Coordinates of C-alpha atoms in Angstrom, one line a residue:
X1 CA 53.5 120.6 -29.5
X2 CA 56.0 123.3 -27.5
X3 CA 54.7 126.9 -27.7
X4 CA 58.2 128.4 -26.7
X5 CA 59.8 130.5 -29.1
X6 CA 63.5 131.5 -29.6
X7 CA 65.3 133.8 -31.6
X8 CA 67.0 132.6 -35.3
X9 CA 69.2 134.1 -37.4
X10 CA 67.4 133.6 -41.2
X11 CA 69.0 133.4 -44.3
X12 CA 72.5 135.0 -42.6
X13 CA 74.2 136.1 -45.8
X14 CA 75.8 139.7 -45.8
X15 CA 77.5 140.1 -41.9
X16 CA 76.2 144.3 -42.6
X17 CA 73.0 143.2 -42.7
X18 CA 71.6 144.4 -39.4
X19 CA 67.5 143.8 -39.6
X20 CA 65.9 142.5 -36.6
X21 CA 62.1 141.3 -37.0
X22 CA 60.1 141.4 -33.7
X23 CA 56.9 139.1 -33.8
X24 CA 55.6 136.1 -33.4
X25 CA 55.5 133.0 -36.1
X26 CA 51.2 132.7 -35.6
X27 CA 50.4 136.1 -35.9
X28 CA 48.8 137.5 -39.2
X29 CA 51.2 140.3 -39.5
X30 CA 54.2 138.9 -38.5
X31 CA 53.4 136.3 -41.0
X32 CA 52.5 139.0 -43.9
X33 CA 56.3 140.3 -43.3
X34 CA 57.8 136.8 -43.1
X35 CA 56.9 135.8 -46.4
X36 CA 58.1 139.5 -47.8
X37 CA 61.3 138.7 -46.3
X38 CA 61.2 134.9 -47.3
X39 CA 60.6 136.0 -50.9
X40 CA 63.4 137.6 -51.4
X41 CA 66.1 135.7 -49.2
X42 CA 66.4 138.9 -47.1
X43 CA 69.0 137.7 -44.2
X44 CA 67.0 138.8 -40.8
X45 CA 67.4 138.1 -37.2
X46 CA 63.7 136.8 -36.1
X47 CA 63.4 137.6 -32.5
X48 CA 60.2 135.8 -31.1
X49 CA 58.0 136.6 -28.3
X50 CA 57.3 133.9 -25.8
X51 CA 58.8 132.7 -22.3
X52 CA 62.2 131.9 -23.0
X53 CA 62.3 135.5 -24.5
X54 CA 61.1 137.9 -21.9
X55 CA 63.9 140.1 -23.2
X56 CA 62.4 140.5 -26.8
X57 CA 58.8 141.5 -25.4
X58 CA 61.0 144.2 -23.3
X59 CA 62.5 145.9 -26.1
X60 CA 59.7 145.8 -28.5
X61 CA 57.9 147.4 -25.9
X62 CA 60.7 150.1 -25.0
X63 CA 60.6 150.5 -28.9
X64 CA 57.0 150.6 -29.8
X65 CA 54.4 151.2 -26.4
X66 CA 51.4 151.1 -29.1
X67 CA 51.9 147.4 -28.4
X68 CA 51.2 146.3 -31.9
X69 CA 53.5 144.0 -33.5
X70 CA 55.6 143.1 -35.6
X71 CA 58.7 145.9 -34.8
X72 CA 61.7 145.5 -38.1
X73 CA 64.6 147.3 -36.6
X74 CA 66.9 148.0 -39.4
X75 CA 70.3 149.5 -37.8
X76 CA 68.9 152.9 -36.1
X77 CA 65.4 152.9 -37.8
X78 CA 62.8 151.3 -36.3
X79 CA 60.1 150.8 -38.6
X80 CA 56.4 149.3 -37.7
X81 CA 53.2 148.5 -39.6
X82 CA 53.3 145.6 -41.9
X83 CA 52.7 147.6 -45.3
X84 CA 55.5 150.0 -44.3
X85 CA 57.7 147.2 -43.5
X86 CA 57.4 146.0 -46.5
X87 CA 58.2 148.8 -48.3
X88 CA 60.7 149.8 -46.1
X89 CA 62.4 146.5 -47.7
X90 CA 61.7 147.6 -51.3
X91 CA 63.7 150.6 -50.6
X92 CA 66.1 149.6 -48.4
X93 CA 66.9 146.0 -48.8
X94 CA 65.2 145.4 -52.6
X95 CA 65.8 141.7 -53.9
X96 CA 64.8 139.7 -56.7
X97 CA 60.9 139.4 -56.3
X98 CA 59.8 142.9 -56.5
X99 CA 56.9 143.3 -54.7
X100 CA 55.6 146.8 -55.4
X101 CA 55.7 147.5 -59.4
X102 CA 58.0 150.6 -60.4
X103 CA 54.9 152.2 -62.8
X104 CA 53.0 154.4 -59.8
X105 CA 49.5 153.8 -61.1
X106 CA 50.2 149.4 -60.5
X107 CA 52.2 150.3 -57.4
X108 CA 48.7 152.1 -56.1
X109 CA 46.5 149.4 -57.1
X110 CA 48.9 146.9 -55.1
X111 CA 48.7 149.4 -52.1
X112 CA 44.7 149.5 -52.7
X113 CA 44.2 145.5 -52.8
X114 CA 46.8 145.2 -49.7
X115 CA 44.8 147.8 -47.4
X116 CA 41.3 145.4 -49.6
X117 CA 42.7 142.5 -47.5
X118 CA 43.9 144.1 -44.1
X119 CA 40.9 146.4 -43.7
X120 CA 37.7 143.9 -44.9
X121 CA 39.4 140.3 -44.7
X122 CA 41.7 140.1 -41.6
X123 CA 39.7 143.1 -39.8
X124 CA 36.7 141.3 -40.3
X125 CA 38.5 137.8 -39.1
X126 CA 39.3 139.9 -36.4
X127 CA 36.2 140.4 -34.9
X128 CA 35.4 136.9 -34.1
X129 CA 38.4 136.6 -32.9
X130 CA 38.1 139.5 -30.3
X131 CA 34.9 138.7 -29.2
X132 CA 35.9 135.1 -28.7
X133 CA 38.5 136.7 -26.4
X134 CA 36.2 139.1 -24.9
X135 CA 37.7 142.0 -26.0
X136 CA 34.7 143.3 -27.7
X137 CA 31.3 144.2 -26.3
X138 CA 29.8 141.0 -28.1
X139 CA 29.7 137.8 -27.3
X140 CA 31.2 135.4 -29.2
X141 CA 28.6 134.0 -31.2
X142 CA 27.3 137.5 -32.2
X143 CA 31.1 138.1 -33.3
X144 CA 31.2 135.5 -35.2
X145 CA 28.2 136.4 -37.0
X146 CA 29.4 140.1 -37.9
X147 CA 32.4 138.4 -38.7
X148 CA 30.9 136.1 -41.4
X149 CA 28.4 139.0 -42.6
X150 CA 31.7 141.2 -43.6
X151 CA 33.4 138.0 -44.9
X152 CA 31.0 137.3 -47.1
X153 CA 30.9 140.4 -49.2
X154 CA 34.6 140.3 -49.0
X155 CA 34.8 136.8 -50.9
X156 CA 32.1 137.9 -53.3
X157 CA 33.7 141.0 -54.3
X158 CA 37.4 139.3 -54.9
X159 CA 35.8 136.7 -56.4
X160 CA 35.2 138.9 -59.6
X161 CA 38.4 141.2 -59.0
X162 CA 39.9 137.6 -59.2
X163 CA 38.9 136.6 -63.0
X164 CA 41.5 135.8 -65.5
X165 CA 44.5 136.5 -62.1
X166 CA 47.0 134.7 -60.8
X167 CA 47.9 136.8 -58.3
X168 CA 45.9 139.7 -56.7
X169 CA 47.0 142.3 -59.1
X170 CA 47.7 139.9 -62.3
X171 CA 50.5 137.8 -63.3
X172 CA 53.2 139.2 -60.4
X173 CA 53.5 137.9 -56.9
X174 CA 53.2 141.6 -54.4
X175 CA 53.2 142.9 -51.3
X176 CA 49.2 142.7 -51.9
X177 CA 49.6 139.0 -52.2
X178 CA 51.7 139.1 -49.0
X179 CA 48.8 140.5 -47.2
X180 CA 46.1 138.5 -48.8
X181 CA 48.1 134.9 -47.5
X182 CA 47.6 135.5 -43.7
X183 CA 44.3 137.0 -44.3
X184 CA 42.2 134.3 -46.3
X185 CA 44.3 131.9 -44.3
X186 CA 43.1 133.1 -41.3
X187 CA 39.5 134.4 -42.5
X188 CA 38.7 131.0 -44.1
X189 CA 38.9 129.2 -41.0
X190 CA 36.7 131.7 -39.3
X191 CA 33.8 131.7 -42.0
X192 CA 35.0 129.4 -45.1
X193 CA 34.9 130.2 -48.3
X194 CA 32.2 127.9 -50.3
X195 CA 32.3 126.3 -53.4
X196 CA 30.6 129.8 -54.6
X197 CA 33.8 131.1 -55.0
X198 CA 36.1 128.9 -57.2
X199 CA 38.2 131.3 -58.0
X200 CA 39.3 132.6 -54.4
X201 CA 39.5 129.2 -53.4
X202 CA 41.9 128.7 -55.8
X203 CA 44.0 131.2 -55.1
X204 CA 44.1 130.5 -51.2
X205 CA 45.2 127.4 -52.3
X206 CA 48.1 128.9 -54.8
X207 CA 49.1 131.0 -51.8
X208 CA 49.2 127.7 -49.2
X209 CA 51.7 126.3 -52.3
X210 CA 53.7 129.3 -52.4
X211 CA 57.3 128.2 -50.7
X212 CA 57.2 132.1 -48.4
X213 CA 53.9 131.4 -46.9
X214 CA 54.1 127.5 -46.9
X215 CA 57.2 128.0 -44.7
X216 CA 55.5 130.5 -42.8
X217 CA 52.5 128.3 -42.1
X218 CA 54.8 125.1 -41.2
X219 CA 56.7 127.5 -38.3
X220 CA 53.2 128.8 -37.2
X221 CA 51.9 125.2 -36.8
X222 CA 52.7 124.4 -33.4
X223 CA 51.0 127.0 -32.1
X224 CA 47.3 126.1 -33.6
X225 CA 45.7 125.3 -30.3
X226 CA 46.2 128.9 -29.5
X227 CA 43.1 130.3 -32.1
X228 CA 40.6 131.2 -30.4
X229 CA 38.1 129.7 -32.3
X230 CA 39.5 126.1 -33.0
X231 CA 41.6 125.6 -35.7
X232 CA 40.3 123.4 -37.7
X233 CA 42.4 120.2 -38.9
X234 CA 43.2 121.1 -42.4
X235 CA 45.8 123.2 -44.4

């Protein structure tokens, strides 16, 4: 299918609203703030990176050197990180679904499982991914070897932090769950997740049904043949 990407206005509701994702529809975590946003039917501005766009890689870049994406703009405030944009949006632009709990001690065990699935799921992912692309001082089969290594004791530890969930932190869909989406998505086609862990598989799979990420995986779709490591031709 076409790789090009064009900006869309999402959800426009509310002509003050003024947010402005910058990203791209396969990345992990564009995808993480995608389904915050489409949680909560937060009108947004997506301005993609590709070709057509040169002018969106030129301002995300004018905004944010680090090069890291995605970029929300919201008015004068440009805010970056995934975590931070999403709770930029809790504070800012709060809807329905609230995806950090009001009591501090839930709202930190949210915060802990979210950095659980940035820091040892999709960093972990990430190495295979890098040294598939060269842009580690491993080659590509030794990547993908660390890669499944880390995975591994990732899946067995959720797998007991998982009994008697729905969700990552109980019965309430959160910003962790925004994170864990990408991140097993992403993770289980790098190493899969066996049939030793029923109950992560099984909530991959209630995150795949979730309408957020389900949308976000359908816009992501055409642009499977660019993973690195094959995607494989499923979910």
């Amino acid at each position: 299918g076409s790789t090009t990407c064009n900006s869309q206005v999402v959800n426009l509701g509310d002509s003050r609203m003024s947010l402005a994702l910058y990203g791209h529809p396969f990345s992990s975590y564009t995808q993480k703030v995608l389904v915050a946003l489409y949680e909560n039917g937060t009108a947004f501005e997506f301005r993609c990176f590709g070709p057509d766009t040169p002018e969106h890689t030129a301002e995300w870049l004018r905004r944010w050197p680090l090069r890291r994406f995605p970029l929300l703009v919201d008015g004068d405030r440009d805010v970056v990180e995934a975590s931070i944009i999403i709770e930029h949006l809790h504070l800012a632009h709060p809807g329905p679904v609230r995806l950090l709990p009001d009591d501090p001690r839930a709202a930190l065990d949210v915060r802990f499982l979210d950095r659980f699935f940035d820091l040892h799921v999709m960093d972990a992912m990430q190495v295979a991914v890098d040294s598939a692309l060269n842009r580690l001082p491993l080659d590509a089969k030794g990547g993908l070897a660390l890669a499944a290594e880390r995975l591994e004791r990732a899946y067995a530890w959720l797998e007991g932090r998982l009994d008697g969930r729905t969700w990552a932190c109980g019965e309430h869909f959160t910003m962790a769950d925004c994170a864990a989406a990408p991140s097993l998505f992403y993770a289980d086609w790098t190493h899969r997740i066996s049939d030793a862990y029923p109950r992560l598989r099984a909530y991959r799979s209630r995150l795949l049904a979730r309408p957020s990420f389900a949308r976000a995986v359908e816009e992501a779709r055409p642009y499977r043949p660019l993973f690195p490591l094959g995607a494989p031709d499923r979910d």
